[in-house]
Short mmCIF file of C-alpha atoms and ligand atoms in Angstrom, two decimals:
data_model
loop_
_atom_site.label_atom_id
_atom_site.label_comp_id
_atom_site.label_asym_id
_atom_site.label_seq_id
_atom_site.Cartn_x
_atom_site.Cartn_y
_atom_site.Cartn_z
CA UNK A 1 18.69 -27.14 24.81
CA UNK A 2 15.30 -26.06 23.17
CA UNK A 3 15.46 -22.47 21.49
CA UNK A 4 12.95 -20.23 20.65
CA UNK A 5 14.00 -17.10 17.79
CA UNK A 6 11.17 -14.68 17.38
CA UNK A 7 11.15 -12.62 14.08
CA UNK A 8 10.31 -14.49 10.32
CA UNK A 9 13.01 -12.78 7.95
CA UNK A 10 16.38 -13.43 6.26
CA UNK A 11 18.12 -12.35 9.68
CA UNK A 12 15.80 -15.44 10.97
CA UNK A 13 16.46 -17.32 8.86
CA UNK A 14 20.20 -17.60 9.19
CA UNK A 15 20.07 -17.16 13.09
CA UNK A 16 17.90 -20.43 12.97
CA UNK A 17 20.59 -22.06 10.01
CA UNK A 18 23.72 -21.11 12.53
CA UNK A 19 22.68 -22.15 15.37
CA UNK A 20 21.09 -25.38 14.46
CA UNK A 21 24.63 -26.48 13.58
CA UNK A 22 25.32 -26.63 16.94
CA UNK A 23 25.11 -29.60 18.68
CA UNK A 24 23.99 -27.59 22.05
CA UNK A 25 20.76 -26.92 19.74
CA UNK A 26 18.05 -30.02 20.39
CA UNK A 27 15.13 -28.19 19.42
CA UNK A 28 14.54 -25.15 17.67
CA UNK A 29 11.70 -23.22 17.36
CA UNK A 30 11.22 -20.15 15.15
CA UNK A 31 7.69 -17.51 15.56
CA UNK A 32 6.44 -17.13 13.29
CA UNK A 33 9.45 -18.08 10.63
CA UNK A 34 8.66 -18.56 6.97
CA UNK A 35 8.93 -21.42 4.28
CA UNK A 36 12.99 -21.28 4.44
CA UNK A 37 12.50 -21.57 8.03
CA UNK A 38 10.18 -24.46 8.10
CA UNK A 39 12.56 -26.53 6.59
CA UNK A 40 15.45 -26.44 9.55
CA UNK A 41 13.17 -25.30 12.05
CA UNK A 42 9.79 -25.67 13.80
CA UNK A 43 7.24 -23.06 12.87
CA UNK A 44 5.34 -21.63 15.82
CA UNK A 45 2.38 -18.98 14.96
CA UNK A 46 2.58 -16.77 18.16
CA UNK A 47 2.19 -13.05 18.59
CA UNK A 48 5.23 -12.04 19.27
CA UNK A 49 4.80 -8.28 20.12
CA UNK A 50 2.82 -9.73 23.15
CA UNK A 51 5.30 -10.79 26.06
CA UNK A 52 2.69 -12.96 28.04
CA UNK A 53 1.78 -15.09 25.16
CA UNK A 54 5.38 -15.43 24.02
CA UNK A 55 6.72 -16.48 27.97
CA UNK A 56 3.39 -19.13 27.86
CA UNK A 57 4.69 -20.62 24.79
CA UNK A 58 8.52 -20.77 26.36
CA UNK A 59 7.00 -22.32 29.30
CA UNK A 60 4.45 -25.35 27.32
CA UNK A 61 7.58 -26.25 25.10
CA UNK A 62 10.01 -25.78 27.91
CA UNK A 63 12.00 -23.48 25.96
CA UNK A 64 15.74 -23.03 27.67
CA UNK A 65 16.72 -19.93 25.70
CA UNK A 66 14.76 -16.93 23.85
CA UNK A 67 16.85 -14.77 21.07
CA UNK A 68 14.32 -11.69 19.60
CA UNK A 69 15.28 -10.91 16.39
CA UNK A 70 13.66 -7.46 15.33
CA UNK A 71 13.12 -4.33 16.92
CA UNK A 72 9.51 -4.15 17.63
CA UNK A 73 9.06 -6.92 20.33
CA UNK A 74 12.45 -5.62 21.95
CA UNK A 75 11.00 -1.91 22.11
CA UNK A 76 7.38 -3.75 23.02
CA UNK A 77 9.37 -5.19 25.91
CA UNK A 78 9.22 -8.56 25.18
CA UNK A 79 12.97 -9.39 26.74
CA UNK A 80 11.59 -7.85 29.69
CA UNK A 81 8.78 -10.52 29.51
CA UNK A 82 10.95 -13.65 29.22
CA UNK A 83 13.80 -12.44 31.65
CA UNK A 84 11.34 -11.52 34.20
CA UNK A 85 10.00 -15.39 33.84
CA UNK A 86 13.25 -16.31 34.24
CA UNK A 87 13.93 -17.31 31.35
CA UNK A 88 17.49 -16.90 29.40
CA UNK A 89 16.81 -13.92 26.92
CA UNK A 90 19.13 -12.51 24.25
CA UNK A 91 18.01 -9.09 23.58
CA UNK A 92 17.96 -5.79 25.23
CA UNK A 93 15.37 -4.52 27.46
CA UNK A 94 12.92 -1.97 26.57
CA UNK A 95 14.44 0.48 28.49
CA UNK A 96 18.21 -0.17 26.76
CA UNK A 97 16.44 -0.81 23.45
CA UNK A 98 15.58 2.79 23.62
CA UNK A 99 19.02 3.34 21.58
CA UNK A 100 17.25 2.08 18.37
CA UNK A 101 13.78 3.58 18.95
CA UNK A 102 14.52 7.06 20.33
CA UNK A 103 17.08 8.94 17.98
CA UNK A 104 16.76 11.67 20.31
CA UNK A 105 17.71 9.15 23.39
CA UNK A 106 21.14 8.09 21.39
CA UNK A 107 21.94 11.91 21.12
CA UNK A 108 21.34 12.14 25.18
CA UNK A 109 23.82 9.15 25.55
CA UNK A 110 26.13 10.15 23.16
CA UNK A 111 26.38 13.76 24.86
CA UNK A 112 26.61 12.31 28.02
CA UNK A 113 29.45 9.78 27.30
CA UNK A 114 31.16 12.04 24.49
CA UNK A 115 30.87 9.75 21.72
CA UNK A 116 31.55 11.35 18.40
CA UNK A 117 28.59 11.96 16.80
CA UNK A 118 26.74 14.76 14.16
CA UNK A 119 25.78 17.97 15.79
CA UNK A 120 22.25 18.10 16.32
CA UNK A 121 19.41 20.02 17.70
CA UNK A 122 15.88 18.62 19.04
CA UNK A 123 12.19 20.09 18.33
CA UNK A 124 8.31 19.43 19.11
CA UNK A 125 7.53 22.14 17.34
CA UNK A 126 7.18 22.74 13.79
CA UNK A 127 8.16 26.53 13.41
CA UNK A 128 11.18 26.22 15.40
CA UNK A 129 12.66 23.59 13.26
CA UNK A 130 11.93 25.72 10.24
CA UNK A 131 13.57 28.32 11.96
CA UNK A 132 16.67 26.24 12.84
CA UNK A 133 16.83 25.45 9.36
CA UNK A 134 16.57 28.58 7.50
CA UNK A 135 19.13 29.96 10.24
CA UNK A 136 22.10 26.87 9.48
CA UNK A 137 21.15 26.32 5.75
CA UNK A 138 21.46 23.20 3.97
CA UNK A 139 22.74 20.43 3.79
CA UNK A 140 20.82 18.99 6.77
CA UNK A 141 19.67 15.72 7.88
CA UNK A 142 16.06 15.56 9.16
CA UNK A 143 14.61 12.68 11.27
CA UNK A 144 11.66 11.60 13.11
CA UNK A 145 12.61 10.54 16.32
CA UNK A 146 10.95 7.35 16.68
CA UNK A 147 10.84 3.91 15.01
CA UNK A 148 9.64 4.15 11.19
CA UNK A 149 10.72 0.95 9.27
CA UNK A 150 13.82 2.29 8.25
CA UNK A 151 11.97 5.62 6.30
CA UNK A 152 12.16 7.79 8.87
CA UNK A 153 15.07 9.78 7.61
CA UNK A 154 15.14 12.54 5.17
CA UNK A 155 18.43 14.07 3.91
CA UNK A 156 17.77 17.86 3.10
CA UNK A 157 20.09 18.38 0.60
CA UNK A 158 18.61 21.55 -0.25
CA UNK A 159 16.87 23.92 2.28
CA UNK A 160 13.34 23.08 -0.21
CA UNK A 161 14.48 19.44 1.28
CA UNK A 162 14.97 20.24 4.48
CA UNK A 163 11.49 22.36 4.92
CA UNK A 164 9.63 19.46 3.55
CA UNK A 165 10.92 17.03 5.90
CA UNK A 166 9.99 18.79 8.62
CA UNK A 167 6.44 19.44 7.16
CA UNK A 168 6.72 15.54 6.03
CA UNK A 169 7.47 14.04 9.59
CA UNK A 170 5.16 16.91 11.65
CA UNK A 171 2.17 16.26 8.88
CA UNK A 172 2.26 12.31 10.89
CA UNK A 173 3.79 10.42 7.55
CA UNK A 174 5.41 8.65 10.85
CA UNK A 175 2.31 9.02 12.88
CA UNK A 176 3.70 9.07 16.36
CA UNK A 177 7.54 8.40 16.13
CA UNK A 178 7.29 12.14 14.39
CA UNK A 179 6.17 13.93 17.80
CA UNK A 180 9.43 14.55 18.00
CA UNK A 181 12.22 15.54 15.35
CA UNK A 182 15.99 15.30 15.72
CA UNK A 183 17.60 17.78 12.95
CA UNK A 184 21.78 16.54 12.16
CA UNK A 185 24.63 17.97 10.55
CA UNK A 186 25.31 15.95 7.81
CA UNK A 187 28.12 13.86 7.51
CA UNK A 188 30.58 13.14 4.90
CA UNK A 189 32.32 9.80 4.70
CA UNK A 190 32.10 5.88 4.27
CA UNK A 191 29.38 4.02 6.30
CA UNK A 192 29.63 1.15 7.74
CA UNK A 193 28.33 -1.22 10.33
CA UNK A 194 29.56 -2.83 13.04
CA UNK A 195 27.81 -5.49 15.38
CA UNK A 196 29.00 -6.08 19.00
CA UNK A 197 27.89 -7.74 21.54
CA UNK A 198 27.43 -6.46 25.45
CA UNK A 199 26.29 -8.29 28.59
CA UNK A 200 25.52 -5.03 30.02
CA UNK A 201 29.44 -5.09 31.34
CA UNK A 202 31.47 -6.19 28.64
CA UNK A 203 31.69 -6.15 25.12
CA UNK A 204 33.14 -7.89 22.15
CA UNK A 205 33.10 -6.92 18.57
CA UNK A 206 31.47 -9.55 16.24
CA UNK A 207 31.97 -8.68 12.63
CA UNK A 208 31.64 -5.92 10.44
CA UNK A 209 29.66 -5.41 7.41
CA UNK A 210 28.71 -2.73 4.93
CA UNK A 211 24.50 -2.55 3.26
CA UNK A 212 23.63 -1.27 0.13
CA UNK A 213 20.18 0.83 1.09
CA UNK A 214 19.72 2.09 -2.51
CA UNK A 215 17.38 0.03 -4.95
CA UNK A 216 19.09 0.44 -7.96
CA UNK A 217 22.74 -0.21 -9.31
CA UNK A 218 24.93 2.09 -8.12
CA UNK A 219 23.80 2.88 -5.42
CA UNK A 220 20.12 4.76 -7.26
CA UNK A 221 16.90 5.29 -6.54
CA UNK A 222 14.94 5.35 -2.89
CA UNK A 223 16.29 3.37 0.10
CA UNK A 224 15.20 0.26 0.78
CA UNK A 225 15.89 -2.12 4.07
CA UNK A 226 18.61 -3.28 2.78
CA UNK A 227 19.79 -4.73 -1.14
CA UNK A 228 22.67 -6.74 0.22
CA UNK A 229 25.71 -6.49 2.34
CA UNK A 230 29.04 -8.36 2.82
CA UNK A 231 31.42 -8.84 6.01
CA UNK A 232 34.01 -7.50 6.57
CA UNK A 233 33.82 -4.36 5.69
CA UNK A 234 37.54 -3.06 4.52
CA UNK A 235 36.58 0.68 5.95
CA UNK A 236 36.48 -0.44 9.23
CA UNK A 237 40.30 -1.22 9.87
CA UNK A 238 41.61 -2.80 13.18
CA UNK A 239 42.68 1.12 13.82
CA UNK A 240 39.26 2.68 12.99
CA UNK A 241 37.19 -0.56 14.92
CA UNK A 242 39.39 0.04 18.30
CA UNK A 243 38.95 3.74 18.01
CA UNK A 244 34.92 3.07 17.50
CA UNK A 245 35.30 0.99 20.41
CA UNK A 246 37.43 3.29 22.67
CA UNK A 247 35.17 6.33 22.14
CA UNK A 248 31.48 5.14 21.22
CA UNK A 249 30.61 1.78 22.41
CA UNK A 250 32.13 0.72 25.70
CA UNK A 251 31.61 4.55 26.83
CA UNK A 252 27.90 3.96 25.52
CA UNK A 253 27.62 0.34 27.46
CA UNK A 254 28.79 2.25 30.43
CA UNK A 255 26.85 5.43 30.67
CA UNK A 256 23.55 2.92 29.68
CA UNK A 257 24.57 0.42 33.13
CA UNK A 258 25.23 3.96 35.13
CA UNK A 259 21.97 4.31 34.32
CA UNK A 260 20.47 1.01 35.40
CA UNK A 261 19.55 0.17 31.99
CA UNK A 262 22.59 -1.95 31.21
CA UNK A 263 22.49 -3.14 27.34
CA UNK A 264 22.23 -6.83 26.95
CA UNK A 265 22.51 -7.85 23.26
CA UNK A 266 23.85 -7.07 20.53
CA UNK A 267 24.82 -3.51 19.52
CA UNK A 268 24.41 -2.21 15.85
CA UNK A 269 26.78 0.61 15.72
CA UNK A 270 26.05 2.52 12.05
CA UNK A 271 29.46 4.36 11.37
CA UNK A 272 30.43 7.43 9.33
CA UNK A 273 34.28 7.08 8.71
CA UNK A 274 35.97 10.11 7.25
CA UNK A 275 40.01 10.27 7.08
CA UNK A 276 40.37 6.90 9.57
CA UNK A 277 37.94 8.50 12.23
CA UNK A 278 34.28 7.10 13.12
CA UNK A 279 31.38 8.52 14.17
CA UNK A 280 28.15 7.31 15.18
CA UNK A 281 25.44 7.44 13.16
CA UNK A 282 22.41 5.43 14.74
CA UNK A 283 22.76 2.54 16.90
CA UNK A 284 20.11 -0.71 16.04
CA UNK A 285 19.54 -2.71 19.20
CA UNK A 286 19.34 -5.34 17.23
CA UNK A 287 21.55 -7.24 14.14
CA UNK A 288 20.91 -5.97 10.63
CA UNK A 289 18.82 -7.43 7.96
CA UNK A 290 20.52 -8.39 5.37
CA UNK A 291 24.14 -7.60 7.47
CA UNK A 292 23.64 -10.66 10.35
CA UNK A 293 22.96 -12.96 6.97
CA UNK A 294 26.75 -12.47 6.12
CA UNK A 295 27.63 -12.21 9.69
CA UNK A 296 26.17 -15.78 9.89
CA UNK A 297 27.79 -17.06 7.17
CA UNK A 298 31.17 -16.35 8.60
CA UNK A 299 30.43 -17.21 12.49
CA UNK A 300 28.35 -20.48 11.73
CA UNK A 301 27.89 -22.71 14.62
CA UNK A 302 29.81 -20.67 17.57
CA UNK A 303 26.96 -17.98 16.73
CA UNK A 304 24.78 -20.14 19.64
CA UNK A 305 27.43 -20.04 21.94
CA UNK A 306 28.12 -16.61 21.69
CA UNK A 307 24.17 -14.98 21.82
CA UNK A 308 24.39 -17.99 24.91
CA UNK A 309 27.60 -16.23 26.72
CA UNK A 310 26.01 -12.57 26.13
CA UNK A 311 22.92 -13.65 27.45
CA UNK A 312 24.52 -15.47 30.88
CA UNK A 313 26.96 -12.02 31.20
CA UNK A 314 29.43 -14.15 30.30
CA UNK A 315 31.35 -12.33 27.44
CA UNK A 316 34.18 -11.78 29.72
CA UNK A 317 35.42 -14.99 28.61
CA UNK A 318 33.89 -15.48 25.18
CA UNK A 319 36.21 -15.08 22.06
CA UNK A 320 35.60 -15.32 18.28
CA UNK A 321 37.11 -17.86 15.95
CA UNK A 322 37.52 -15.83 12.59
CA UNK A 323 38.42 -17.59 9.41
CA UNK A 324 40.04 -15.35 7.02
CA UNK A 325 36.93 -15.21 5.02
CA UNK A 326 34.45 -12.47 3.29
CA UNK A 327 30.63 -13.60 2.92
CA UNK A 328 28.28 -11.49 0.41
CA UNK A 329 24.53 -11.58 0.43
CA UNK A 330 22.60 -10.31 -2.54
CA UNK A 331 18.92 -9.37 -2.08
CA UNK A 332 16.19 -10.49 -4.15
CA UNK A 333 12.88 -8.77 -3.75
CA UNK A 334 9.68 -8.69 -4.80
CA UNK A 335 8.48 -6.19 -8.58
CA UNK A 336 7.33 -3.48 -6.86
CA UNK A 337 9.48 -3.13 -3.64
CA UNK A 338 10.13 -0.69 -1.75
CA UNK A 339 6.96 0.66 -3.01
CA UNK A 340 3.96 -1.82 -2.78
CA UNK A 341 5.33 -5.61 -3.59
CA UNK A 342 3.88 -7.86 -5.77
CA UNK A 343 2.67 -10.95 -3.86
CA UNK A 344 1.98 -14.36 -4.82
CA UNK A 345 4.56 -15.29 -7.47
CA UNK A 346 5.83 -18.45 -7.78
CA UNK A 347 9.89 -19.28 -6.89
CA UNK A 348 11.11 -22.19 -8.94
CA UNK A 349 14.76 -23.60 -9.20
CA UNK A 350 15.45 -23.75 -5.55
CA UNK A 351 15.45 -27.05 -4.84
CA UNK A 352 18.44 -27.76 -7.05
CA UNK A 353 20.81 -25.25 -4.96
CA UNK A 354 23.91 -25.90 -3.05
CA UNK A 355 23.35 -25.46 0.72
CA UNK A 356 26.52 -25.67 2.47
CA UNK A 357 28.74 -24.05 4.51
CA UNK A 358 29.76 -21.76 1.34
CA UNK A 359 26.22 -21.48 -0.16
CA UNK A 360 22.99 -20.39 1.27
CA UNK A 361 19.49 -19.07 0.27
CA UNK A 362 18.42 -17.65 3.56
CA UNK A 363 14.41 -17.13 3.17
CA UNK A 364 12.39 -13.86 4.27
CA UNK A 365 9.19 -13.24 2.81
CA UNK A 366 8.08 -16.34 1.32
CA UNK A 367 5.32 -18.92 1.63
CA UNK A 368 4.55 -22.67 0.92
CA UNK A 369 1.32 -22.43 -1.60
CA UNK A 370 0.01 -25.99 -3.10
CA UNK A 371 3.60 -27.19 -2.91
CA UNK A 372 5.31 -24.31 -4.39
CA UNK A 373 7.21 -21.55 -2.91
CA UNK A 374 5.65 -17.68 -3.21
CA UNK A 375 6.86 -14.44 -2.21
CA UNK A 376 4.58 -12.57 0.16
CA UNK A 377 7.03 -9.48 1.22
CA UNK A 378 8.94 -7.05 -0.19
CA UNK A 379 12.23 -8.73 0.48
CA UNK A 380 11.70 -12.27 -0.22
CA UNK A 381 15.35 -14.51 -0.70
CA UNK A 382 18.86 -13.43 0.61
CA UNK A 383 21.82 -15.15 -2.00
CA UNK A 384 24.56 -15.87 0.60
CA UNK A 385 27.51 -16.99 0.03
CA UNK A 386 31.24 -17.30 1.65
CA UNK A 387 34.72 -17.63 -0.23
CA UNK A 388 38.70 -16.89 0.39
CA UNK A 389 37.93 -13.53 -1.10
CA UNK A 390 35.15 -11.20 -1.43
CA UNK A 391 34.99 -11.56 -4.87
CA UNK A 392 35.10 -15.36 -5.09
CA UNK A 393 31.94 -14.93 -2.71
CA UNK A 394 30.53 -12.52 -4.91
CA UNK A 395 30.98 -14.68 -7.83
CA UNK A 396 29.38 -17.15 -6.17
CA UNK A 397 26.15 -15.82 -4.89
CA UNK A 398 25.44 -14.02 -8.49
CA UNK A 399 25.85 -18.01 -9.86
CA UNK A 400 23.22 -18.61 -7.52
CA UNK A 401 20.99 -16.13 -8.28
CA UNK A 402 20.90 -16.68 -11.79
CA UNK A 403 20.07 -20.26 -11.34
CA UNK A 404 16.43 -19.16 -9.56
CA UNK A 405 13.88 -18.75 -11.71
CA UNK A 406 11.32 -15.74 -10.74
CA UNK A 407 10.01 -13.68 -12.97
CA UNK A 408 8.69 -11.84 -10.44
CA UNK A 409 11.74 -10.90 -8.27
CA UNK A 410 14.39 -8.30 -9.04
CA UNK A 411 18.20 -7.70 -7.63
CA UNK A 412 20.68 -5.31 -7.87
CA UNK A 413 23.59 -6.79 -9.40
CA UNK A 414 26.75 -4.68 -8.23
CA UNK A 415 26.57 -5.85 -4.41
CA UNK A 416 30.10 -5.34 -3.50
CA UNK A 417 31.33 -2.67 -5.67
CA UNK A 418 32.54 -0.35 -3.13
CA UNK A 419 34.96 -2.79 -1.59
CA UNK A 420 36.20 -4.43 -5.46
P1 AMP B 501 19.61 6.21 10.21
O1 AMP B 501 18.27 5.54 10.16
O2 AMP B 501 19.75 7.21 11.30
O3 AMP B 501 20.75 5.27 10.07
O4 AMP B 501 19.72 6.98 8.84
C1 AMP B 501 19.57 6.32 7.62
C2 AMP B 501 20.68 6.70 6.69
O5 AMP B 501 20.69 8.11 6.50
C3 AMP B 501 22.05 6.39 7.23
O6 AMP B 501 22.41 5.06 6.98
C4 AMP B 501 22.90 7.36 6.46
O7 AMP B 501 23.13 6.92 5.13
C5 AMP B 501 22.03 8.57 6.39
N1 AMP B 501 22.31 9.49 7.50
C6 AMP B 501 21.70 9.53 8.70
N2 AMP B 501 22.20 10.51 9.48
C7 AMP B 501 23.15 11.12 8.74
C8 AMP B 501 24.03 12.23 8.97
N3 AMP B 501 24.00 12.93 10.11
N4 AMP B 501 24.88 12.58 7.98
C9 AMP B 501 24.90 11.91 6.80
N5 AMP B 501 24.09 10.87 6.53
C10 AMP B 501 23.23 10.46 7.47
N1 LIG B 502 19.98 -3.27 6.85
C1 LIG B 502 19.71 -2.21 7.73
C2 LIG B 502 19.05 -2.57 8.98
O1 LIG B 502 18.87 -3.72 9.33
O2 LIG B 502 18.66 -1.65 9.71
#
């Protein structure tokens, strides 16, 4: 079958490497992709926020099966767009994707369903957020409702915290996704992530994973998309997984089809776990960058059959065949990042790397420049790697990374800790 991915990172990027092991895959096509990309991969270089353009590309290459991998085209309602061509779509509707872009929205479900969740109160108004603030004290977590990159969320430690976030996110440092602003309790506890998948009916857990959102070592300085992950995550026990699924998700995929907005795709379910118990979080409607790297690693070429049996309402039936294995994915990004990245250096040393089924440099924001590789993003290479142990995959991805030589790239070098 011929496959179109839309989206040009690291989650891309391994998506694309996954699924062209499988021998279902003729042709695959990634929009826009990047220079990892390019080589497993056609590049196509389509707008894919706009649903039209992306359904007349599907229907020139005669593309069998569409899988959107960020969240703006899904909350752009570019699923919509491909299933209503007919065309076999992994990825939520707008409507369903609305558990990613409206915080306040996952709050509604969550009430609605009983999901365990942080107490929370809702507010268009500026004054009356102070007011809830100064009445409950800190600590509080403050959040613009909407989609913001990731930087929407400001933990008020203090009440001084607190009262800036609110003047932060009302001021527009969000622009329109701070019309609204959701204020939490704050939680105590572990995070972690888990990734299932729902046909609207059923659902079926996929793999669990933890992030490091820090820049620094140990877990310092401001949050970032993402420094590196690694599946499984040893939080998120068989116990505390079937608990998450008992009293968040399936009551969540069921109050969102008694809606008529059934979820299709997969579920990102961020977890707080405190003494064995989870609670929600956020939900992503849509797998984690760097977390579906490592997810990747460890599903490899049943990946395609699973997005195909979520997408066909098939899950029912669908089952996954786990290794006893732990992947790790260290991030290397860009001087500079999260703040404003240093583009244009040159990557050497990466044509001499092991790509296997253990080893993989998963691409996000690079470029092919006269014959040389340069990073044009923030995060720019994901070091992924798989082993018997988590620290035998660790051990391997930090060979890796010291065998690439750029100067102008930066890592943290504990990914893992909390688990070793
Ligand atoms: P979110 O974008 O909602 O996942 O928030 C980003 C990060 O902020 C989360 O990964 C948590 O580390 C933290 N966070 C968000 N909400 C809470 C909460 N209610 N209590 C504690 N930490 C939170
Ligand atoms: N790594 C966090 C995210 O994808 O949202």
């Amino acid at each position: 079958m011929n496959i179109l991915i839309l989206g040009s990172g690291g989650r891309e990027h391994s998506l694309a490497w996954a699924i062209k092991q499988n021998p279902k895959c003729d042709r695959l096509i990634v929009a826009p992709g990047n220079a990892g990309i390019a080589m497993l991969a056609e590049c196509a270089a389509i707008d894919i926020m706009d649903g039209a353009e992306v359904v007349a590309f599907c229907e020139e290459n005669a593309v069998d099966f569409v899988i959107v991998g960020p969240e703006a085209p899904l909350a752009a309602g570019v699923a919509d767009a491909t299933r209503a061509a007919g065309l076999l779509t992994f990825g939520p509707s707008a409507a369903a994707a609305r558990l990613e872009a409206s915080k306040a929205f996952t709050k509604e479900i969550c009430d609605a369903c009983a999901a365990p969740t942080a107490g929370y109160a809702r507010f268009t108004d500026a004054q009356a957020a102070r007011a809830y603030v100064q009445h409950h004290g800190a600590p509080l977590v403050i959040k613009a409702d909407g989609l913001a990159a990731g930087k929407g969320v400001i933990m008020g430690m203090t009440l001084d915290e607190a009262l800036e976030g609110i003047n932060e996110i009302f001021g527009g440092a969000f622009g329109a996704a701070g019309a609204e602003v959701v204020i939490e309790e704050f939680m105590e506890g572990e995070e972690a992530s888990l990734f299932i998948l729902s046909d609207g009916v059923n659902t079926l857990p996929i793999g669990t994973a933890q992030d490091h959102k820090r820049v620094g070592d140990g877990d310092t300085g401001p949050n970032t998309g993402g420094m590196g992950a690694y599946s499984p995550a040893p939080i998120l026990s068989d116990a505390v997984l079937e608990q998450a699924m008992a009293e968040i998700v399936r009551p969540t995929v069921a109050e969102m089809a008694r809606r008529g907005t059934p979820f299709e795709g997969v579920l990102y379910a961020g977890l707080m776990i405190k003494d064995g118990h989870a609670r929600l979080v956020e939900y992503n409607a849509r797998f984690g960058d760097p977390e579906c790297q490592v997810l990747m690693m460890r599903l490899g070429a049943q990946a395609l059959d699973l997005l195909l049996a979520c997408a066909k309402g098939e899950l029912a039936n669908a089952q996954v065949n786990w290794a006893d294995d732990h992947a790790l994915t260290v991030v290397m990004a860009a001087n500079g990042y999260p703040g404003t990245p240093e583009k244009g250096s040159v990557i050497t040393g990466l044509e001499a790397l092991p790509e296997d089924s253990f080893n993989m440099v998963f691409h996000a924001g690079t470029a092919t420049h006269d014959g040389q590789i340069i990073a044009t993003g923030g995060r720019v290479l994901n070091i992924t790697a798989r082993g018997d142990s988590l620290k035998a995959a660790q051990a391997r991805a930090y060979a890796t990374v010291d065998a690439i030589d750029w100067p102008g790239g930066f890592c943290r070098r504990d990914i893992g800790w909390r688990a070793l």
